[in-house]
Coordinates of C-alpha atoms in Angstrom, one line a residue:
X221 CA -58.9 -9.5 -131.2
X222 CA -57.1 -11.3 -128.5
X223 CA -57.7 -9.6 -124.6
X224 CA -54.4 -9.0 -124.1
X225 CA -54.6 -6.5 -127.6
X226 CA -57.5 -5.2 -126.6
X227 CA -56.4 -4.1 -122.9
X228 CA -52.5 -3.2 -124.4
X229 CA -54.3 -0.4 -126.9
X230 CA -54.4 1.6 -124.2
X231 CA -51.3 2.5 -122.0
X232 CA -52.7 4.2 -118.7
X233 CA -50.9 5.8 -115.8
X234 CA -49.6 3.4 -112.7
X235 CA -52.4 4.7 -109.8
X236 CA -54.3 7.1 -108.7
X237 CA -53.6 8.7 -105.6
X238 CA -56.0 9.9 -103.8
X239 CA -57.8 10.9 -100.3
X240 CA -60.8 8.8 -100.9
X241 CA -61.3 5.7 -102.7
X242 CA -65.1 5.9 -102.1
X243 CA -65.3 9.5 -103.7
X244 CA -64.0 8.9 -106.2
X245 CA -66.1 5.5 -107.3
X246 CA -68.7 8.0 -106.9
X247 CA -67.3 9.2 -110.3
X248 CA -67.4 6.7 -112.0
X249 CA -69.8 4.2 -110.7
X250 CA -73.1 3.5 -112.5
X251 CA -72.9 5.1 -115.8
X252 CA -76.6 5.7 -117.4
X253 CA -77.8 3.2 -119.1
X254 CA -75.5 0.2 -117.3
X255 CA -76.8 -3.4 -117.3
X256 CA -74.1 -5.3 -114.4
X257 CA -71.8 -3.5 -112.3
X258 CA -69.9 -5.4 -109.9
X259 CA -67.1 -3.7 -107.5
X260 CA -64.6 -5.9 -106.6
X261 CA -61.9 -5.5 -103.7
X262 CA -58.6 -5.7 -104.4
X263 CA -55.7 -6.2 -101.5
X264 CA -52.2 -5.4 -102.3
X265 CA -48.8 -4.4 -100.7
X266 CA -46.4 -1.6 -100.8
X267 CA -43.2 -1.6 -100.4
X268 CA -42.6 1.3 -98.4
X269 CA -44.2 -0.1 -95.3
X270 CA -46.7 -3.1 -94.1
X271 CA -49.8 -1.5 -93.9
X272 CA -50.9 -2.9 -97.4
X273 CA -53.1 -1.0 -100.0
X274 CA -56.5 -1.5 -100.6
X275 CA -57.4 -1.2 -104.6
X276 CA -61.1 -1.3 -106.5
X277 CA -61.8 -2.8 -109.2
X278 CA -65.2 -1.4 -110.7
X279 CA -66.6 -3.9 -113.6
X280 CA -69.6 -2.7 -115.6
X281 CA -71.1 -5.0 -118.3
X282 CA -73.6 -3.7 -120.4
X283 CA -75.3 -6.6 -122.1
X284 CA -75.3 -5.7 -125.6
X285 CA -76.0 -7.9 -128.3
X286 CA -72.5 -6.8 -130.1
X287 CA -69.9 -6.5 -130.0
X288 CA -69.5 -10.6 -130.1
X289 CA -67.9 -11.9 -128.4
X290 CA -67.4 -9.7 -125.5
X291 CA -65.1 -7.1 -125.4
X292 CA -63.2 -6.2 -122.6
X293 CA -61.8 -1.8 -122.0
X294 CA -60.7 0.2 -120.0
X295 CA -63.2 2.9 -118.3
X296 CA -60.9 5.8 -116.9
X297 CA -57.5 6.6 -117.4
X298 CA -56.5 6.6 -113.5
X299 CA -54.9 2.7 -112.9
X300 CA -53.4 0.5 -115.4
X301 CA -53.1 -3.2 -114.8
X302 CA -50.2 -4.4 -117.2
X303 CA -47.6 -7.2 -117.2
X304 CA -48.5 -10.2 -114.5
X305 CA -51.1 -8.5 -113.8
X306 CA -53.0 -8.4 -117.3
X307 CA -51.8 -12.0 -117.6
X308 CA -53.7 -12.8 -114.2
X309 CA -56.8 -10.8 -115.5
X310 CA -56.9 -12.5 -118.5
X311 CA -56.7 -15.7 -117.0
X312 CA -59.5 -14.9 -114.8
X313 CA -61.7 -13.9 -117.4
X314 CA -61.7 -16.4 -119.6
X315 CA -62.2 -18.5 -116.4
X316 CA -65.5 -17.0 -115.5
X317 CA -66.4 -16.8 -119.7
X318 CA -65.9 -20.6 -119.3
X319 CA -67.5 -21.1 -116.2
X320 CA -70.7 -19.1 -117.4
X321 CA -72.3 -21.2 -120.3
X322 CA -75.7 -19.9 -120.1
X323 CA -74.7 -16.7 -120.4
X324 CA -74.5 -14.8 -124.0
X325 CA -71.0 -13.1 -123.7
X326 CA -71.3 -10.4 -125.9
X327 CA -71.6 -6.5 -125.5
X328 CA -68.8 -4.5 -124.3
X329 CA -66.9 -5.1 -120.2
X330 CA -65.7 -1.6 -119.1
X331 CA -62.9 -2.4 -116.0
X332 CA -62.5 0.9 -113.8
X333 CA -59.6 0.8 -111.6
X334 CA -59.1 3.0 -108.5
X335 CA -55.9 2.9 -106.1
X336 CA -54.9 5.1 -103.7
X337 CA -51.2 5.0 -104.5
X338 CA -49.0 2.5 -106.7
X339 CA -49.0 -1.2 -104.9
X340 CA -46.1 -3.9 -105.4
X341 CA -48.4 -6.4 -105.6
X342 CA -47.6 -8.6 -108.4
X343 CA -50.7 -9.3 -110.0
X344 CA -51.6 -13.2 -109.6
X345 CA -52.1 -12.6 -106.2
X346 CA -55.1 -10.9 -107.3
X347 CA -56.4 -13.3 -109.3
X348 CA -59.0 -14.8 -107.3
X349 CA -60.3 -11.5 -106.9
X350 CA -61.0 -10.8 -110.4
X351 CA -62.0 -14.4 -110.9
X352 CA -65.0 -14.2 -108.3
X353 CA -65.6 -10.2 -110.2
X354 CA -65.8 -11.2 -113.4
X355 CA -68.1 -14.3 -112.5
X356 CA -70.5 -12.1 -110.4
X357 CA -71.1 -9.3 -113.2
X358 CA -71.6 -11.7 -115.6
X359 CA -74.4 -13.5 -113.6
X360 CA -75.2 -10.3 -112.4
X361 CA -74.7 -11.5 -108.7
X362 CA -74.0 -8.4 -106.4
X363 CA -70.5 -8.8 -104.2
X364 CA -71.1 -8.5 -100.2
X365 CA -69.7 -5.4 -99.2
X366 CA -67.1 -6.0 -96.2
X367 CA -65.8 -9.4 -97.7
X368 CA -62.5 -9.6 -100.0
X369 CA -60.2 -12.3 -100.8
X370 CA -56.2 -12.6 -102.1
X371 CA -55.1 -15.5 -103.8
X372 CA -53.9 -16.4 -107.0
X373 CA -55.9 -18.3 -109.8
X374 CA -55.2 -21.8 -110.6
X375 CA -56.5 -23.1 -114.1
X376 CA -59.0 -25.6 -111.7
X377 CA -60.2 -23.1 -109.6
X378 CA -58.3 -24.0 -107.0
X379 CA -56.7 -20.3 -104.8
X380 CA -53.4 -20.7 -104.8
X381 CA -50.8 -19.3 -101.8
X382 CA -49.6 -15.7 -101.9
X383 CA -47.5 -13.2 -99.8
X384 CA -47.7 -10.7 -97.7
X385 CA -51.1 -11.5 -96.5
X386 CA -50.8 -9.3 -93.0
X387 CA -50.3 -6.2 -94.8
X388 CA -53.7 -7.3 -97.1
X389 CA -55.0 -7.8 -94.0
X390 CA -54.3 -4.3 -92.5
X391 CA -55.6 -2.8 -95.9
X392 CA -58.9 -4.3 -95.6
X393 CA -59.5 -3.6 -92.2
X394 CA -59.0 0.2 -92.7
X395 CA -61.7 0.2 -95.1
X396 CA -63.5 -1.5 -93.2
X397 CA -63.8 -5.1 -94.2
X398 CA -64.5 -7.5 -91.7
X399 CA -63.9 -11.2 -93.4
X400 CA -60.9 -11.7 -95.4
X401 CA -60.4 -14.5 -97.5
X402 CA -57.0 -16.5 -97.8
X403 CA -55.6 -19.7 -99.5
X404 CA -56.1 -22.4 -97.3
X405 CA -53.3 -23.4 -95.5
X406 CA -51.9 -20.3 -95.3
X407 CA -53.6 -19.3 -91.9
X408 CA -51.2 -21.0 -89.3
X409 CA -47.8 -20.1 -90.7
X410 CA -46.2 -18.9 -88.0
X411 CA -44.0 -15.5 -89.3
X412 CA -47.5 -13.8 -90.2
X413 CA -49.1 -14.5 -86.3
X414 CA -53.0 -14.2 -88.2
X415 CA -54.7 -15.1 -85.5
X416 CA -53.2 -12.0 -83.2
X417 CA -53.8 -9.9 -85.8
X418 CA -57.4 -10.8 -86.4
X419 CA -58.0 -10.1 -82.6
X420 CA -56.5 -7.0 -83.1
X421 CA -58.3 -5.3 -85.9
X422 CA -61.4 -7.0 -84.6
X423 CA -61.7 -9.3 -88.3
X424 CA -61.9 -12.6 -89.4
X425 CA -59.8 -14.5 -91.4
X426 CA -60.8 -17.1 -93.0
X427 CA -59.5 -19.9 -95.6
X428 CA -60.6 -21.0 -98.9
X429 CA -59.6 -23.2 -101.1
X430 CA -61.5 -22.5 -104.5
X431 CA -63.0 -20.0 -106.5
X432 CA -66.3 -21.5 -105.9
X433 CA -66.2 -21.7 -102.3
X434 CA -65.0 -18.1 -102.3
X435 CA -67.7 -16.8 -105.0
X436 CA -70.6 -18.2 -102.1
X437 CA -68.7 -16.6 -99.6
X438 CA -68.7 -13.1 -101.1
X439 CA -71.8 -13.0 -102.9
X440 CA -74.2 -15.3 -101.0
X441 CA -75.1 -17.2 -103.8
X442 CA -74.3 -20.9 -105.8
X443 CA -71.7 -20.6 -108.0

């Protein structure tokens, strides 16, 4: 069955909102018996102001023999990534499938998603993200805590530009995440004033400009 069937059987409510992100991974996090789980940072905007959201993605592979090839679920019933969104995670995961051949991709790939309220972000923007998650599970590479990175997917692996990048910004640095990943070239436009604003919330900003040089970055480890 194709992904997008697979993720579409199940319809799931927008967000979760809630006081604590962390408690609540505390939930869900680790189920007995797990093999790989990676959490992954997500950075989005809202449209009722520019202070951005911060949104978890919690992957957990368990490295079964069946079913084959790997199916993807979902884990809780609390964020449902639909529309661009399930478009960008699809890409993203068939990106990492491809960019993985020594692995055996089979068993089953349980997404958890945790939001604090409903973001306007429109999905590609998070593809990098979920590119660099989906990779690190299935190598079973642990992702630095206090790193994330926006971007969109491109089918080389290059990150491509995306919006609203100060309000990411200001989401990550309220959870306390120090290094912040953007597309390269994005740094220095003027109407966003990055530099400023890294000085500000004490964090650093840094370019990328592929998946690979953003998976060493955030994991410590050769793609």
């Amino acid at each position: 069955m194709p992904m997008t069937d697979r993720l579409n059987k199940r319809r799931l409510p927008s967000a979760l909102a809630c006081g604590s992100i962390l408690l609540v991974l505390l939930s869900v996090a680790s189920p007995a018996g797990a093999e790989s789980v990676v959490e992954v940072p997500v950075l989005g905007a809202i449209s009722s102001n520019n202070r951005g959201v911060f949104e978890v993605m919690l992957l957990q592979w368990d490295q079964k023999a069946s079913p084959d090839p790997i199916h993807l679920q979902w884990g809780n019933n609390r964020v449902q990534f639909f529309g661009a969104y399930l478009r960008a995670m699809q890409a993203a995961f068939t990106y990492a499938v491809d960019r993985t051949p020594a692995v055996r991709h089979t068993g089953t790939l349980t997404i958890y998603g945790l939001s604090y309220v409903p973001t306007s972000s429109d999905g590609p923007s998070a593809g990098a993200a979920m590119a660099v998650g989906f990779i690190a599970v299935l190598k079973g590479d642990p992702i630095r805590r206090g790193v994330a990175v926006t971007g969109t997917l491109e089918s080389d692996g290059r990150i491509g530009v995306v919006g609203a990048i100060p309000d990411k910004v200001r989401a990550a640095a309220r959870e306390g995440y120090r290094t912040i990943l953007i597309p390269r070239g994005q740094f220095y436009e003027p109407q966003w004033g990055l530099s400023s604003l890294a000085l500000e919330l004490n964090v650093t900003i840094r370019e990328v400009g592929t998946v690979e040089e953003a998976y060493e970055v955030m994991t410590g480890r050769r793609f």
